[in-house]
Coordinates of N, CA and C in Angstrom, one line a residue:
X1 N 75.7 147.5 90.2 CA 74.3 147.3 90.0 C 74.0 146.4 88.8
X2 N 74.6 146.6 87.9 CA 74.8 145.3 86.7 C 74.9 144.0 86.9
X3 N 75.8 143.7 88.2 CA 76.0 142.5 88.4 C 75.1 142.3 88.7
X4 N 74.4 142.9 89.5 CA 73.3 142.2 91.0 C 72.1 142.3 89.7
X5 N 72.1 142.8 89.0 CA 70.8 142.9 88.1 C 70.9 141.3 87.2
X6 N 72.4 141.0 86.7 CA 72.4 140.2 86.3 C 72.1 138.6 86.7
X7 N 72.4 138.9 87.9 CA 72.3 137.8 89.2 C 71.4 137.5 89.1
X8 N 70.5 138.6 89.5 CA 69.0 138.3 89.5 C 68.4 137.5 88.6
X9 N 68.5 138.2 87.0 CA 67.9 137.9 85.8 C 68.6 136.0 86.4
X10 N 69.6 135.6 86.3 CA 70.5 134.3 86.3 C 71.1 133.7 87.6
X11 N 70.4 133.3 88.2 CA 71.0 133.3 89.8 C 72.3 132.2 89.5
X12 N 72.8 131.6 88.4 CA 73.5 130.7 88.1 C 74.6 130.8 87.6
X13 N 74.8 132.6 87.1 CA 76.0 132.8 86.2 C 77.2 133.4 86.8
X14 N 78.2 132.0 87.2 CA 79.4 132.3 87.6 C 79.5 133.6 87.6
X15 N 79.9 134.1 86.5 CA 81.2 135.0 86.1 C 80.4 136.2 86.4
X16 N 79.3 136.5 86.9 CA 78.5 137.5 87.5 C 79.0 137.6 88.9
X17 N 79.1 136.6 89.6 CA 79.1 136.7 91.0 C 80.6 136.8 91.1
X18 N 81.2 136.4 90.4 CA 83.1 136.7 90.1 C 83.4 138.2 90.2
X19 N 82.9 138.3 89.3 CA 83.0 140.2 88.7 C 82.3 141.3 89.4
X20 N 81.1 140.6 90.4 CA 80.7 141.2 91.5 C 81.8 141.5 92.8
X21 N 82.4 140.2 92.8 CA 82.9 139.7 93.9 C 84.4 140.7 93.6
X22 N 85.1 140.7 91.9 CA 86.1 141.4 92.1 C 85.5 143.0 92.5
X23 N 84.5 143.6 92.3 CA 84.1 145.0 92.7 C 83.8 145.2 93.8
X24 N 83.9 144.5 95.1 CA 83.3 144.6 96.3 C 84.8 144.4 96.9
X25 N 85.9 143.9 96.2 CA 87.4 143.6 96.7 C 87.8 144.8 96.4
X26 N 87.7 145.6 95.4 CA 88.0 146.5 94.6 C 87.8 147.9 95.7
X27 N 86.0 147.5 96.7 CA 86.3 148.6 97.5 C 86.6 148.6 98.7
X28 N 87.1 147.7 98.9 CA 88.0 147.3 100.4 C 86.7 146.1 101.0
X29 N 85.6 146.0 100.3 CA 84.7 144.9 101.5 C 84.7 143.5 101.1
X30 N 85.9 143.4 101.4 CA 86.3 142.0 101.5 C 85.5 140.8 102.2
X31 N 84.5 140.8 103.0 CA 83.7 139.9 103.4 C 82.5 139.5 102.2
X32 N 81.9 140.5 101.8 CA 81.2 140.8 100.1 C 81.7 139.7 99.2
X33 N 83.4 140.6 99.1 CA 83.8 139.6 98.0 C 83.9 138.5 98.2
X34 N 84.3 137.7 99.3 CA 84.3 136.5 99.9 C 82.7 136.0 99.5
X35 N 82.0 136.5 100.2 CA 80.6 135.7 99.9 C 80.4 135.3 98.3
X36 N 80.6 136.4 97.3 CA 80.0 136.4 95.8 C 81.2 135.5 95.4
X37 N 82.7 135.3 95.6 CA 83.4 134.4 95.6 C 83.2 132.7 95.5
X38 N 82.6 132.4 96.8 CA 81.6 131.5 97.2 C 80.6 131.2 96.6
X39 N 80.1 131.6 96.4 CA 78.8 131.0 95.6 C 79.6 130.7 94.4
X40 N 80.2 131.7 93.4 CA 80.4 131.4 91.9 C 81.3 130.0 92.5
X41 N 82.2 129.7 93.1 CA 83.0 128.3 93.5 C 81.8 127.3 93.5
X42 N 80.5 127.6 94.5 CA 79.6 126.8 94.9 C 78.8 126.4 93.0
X43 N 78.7 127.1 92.4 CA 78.6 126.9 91.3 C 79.4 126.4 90.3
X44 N 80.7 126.5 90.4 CA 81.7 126.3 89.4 C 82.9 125.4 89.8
X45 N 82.5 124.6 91.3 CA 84.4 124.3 91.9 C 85.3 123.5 91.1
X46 N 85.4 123.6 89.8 CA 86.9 123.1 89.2 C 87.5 124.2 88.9
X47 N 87.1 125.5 89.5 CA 87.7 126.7 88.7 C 88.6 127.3 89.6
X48 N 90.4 126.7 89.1 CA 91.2 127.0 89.9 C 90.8 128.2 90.1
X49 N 91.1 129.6 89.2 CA 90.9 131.0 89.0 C 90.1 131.2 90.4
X50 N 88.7 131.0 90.3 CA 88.3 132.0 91.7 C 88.8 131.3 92.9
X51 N 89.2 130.1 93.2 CA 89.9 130.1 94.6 C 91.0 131.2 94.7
X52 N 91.6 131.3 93.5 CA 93.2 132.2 93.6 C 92.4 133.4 93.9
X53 N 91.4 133.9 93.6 CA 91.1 135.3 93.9 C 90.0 135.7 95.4
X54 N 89.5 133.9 96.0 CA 89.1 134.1 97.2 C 90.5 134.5 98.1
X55 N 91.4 133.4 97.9 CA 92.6 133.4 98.5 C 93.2 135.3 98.6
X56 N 92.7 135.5 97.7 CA 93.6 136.9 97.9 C 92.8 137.7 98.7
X57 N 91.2 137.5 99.1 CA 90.3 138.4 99.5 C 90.1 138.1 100.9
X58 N 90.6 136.9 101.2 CA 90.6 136.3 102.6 C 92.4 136.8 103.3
X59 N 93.3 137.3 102.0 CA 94.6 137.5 102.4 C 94.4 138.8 102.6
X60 N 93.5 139.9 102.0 CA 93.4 141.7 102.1 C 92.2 141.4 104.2
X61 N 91.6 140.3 104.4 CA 90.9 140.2 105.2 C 91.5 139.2 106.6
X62 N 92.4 139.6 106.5 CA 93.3 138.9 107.6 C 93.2 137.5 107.7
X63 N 92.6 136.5 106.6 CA 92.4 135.0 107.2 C 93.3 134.2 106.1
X64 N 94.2 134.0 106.6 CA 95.3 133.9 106.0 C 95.4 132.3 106.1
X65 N 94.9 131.4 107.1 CA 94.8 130.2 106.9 C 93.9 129.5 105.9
X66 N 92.5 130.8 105.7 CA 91.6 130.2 104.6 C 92.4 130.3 102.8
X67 N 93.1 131.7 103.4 CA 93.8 131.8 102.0 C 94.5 130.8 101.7
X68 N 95.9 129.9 102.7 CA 96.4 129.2 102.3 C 95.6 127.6 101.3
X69 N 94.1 127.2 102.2 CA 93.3 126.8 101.8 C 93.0 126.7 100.1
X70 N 92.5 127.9 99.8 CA 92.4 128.3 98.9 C 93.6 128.0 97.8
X71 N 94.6 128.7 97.9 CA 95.9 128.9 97.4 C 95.9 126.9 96.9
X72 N 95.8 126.2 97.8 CA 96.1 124.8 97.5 C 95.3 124.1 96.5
X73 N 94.1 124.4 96.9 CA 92.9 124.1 95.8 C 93.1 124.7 94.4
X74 N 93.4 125.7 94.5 CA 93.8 126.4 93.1 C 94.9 125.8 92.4
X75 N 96.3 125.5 93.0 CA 97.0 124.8 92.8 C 97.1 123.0 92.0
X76 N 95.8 122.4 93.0 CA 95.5 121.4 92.7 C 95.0 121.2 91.4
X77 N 94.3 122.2 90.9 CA 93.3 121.9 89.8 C 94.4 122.8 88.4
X78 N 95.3 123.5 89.1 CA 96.0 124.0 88.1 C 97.2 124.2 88.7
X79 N 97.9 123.4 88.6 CA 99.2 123.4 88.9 C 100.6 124.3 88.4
X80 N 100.2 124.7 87.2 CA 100.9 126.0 85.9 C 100.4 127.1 86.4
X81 N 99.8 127.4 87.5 CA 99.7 128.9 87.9 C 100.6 129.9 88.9
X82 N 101.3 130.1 87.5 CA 102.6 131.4 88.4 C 102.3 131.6 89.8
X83 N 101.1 132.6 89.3 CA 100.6 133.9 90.4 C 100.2 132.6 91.6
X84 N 99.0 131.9 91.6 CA 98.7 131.2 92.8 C 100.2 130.7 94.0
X85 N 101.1 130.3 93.4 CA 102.3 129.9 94.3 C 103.1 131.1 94.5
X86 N 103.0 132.6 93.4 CA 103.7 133.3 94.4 C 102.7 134.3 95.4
X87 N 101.3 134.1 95.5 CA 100.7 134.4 96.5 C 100.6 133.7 97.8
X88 N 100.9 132.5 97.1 CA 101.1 131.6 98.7 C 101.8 131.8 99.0
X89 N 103.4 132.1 98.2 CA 104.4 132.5 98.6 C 104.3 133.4 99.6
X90 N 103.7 134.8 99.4 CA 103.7 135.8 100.1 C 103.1 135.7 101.5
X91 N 101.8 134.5 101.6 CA 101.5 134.3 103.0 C 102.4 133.6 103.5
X92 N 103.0 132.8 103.2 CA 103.8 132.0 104.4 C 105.0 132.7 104.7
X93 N 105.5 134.0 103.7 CA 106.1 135.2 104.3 C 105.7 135.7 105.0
X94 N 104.6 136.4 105.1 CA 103.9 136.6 106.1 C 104.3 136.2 107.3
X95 N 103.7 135.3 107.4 CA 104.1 134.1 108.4 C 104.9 133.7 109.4
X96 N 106.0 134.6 108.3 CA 107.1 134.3 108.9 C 107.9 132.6 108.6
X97 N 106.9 132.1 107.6 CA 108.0 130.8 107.5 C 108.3 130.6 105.6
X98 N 109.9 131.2 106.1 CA 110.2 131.6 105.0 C 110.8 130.8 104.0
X99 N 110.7 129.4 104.6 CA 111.4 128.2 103.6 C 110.4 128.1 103.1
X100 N 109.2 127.4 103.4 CA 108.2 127.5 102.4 C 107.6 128.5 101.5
X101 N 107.7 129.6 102.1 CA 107.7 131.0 100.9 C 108.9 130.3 99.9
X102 N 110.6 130.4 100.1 CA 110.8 130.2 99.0 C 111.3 129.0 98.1
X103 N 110.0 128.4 98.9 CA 109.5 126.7 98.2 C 108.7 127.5 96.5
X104 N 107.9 128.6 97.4 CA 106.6 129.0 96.0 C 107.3 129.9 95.6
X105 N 107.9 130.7 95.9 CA 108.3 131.6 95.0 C 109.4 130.8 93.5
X106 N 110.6 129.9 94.0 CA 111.1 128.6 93.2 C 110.4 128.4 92.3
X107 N 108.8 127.9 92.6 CA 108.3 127.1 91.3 C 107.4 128.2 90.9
X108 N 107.1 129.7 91.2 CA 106.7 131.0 90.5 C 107.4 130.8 89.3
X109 N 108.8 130.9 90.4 CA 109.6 131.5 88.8 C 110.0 130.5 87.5
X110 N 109.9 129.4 88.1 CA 110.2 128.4 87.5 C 108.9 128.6 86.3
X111 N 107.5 128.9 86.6 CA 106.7 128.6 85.8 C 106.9 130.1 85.3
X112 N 107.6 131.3 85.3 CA 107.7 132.4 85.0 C 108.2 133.2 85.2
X113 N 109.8 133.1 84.6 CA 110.7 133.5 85.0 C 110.8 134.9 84.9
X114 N 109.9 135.6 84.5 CA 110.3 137.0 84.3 C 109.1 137.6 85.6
X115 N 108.9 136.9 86.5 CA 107.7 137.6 87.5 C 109.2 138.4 88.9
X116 N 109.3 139.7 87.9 CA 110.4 140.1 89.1 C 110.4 139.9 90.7
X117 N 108.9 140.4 91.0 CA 109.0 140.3 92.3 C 108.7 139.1 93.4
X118 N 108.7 138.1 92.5 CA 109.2 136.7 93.4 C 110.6 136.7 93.3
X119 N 111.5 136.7 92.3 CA 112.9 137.2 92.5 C 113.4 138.4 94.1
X120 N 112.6 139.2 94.3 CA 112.7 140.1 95.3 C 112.1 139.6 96.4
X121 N 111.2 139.0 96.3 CA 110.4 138.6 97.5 C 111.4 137.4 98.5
X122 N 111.8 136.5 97.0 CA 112.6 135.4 97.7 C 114.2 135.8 98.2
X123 N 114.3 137.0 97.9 CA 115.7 137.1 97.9 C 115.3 138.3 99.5
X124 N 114.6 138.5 99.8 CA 114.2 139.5 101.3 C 114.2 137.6 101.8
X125 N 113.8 136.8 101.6 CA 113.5 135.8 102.6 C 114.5 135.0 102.8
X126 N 115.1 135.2 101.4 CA 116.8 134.6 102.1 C 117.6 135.3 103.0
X127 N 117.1 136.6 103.3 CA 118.2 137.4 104.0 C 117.5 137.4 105.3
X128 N 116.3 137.1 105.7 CA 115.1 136.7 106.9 C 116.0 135.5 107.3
X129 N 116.5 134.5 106.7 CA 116.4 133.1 107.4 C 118.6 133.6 107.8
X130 N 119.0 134.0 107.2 CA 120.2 134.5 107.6 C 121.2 133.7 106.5
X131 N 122.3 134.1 106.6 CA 123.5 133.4 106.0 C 123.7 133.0 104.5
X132 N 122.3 133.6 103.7 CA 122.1 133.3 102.5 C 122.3 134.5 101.4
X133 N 122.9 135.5 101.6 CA 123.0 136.4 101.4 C 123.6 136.9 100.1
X134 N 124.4 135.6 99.6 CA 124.5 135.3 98.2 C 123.8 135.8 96.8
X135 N 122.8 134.6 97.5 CA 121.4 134.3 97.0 C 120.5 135.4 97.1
X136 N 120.7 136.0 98.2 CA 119.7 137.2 98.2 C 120.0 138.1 97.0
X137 N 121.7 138.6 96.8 CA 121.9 139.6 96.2 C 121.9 139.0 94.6
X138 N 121.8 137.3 94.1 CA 121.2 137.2 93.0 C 120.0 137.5 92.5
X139 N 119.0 137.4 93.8 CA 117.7 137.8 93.0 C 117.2 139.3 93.1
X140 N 117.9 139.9 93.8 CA 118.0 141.2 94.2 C 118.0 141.7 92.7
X141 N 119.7 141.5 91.9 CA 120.0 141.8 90.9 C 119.1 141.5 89.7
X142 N 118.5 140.0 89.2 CA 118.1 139.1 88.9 C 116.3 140.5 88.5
X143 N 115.9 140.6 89.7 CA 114.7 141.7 90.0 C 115.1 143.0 89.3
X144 N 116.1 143.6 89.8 CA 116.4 145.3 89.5 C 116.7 144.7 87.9
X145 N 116.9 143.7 87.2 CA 117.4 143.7 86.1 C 116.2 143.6 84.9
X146 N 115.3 143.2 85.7 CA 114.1 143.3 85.1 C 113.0 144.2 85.4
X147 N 113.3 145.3 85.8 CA 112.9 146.7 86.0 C 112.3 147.2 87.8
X148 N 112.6 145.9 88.5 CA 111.8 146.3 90.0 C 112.6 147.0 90.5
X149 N 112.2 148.5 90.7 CA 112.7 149.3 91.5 C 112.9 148.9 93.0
X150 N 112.4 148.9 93.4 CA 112.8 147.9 95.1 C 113.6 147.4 95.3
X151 N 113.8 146.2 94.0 CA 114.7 145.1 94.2 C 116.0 145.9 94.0
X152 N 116.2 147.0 92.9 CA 117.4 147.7 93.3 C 117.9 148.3 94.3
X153 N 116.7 148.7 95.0 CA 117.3 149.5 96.4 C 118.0 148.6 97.5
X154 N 117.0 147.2 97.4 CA 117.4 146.0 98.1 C 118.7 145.5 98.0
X155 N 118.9 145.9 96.6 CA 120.4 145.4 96.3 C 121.4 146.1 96.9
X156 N 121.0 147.3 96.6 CA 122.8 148.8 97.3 C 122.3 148.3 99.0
X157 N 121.4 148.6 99.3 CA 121.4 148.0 100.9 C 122.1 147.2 101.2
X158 N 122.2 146.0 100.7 CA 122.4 144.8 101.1 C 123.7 144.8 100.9
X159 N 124.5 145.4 99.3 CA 125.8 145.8 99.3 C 126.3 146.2 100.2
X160 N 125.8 147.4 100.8 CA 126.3 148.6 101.8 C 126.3 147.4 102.9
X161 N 125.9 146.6 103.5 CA 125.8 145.7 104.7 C 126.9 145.1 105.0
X162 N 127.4 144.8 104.1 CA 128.6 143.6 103.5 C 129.8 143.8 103.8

């Protein structure tokens, strides 16, 4: 009610319609956030940040091509953003196309090497594409070593397979 009050008083203030937009994601109505998303962009579009966060509201709302969309724009205008490439990462996992996932995951970690679960993410999509399994159990380890439980589990699995 803050926000929308604030809206009102300011129909112009980005970071209103942002913080709207993250409370309306917050309760599952992802179409909401999407709209209040939109506008603050329609107001603001150099601002990698809220593409990255439409992108995720169009990724919790099944439109996964708008996300990628997004994901690129955000990219464009800020190219240093960890999270933006390992969210793209995650859709083109999705996807099912897993070179390009760990095209973004690569330059995640690259821009941030301690983000465990692109370590984990890319090391499930090495073992997706087959025969890389190496690699999997480096980032496996790589992840559990930096506290991702998962990535441990991922690891004795993958042991046990071998």
């Amino acid at each position: 009610e803050a926000l929308t009050k604030a809206i009102e008083l300011d129909p112009n203030y980005t970071y209103a319609y942002t913080n709207r937009g993250f409370a309306y994601a917050k309760k599952g109505q992802y179409d909401r956030a999407i709209k209040d998303y939109s506008r603050a962009i329609a107001l603001n579009p150099d601002d990698a940040y809220i593409y990255g966060v439409r992108g995720r509201a169009y990724v919790n709302s099944g439109q996964y091509g708008k996300a990628i969309k997004d994901y690129n724009k955000a990219i464009a205008l800020d190219p240093n953003d960890a999270l933006v490439y390992y969210n793209r990462g995650d859709v083109y996992f999705d996807k099912g196309q897993y070179d390009r996932a760990i095209e973004d995951y690569n330059k995640a970690i690259a821009l941030n090497p301690n983000n465990a679960s692109a370590y984990n993410n890319r090391g499930v999509a090495y073992e997706r594409i087959g025969n890389i399994i190496n690699k999997a159990i480096s980032d496996y380890q790589k992840a559990c070593d930096l506290g991702l439980e998962i990535a441990c589990k991922n690891l004795q699995g993958t042991l046990r397979q071998r």
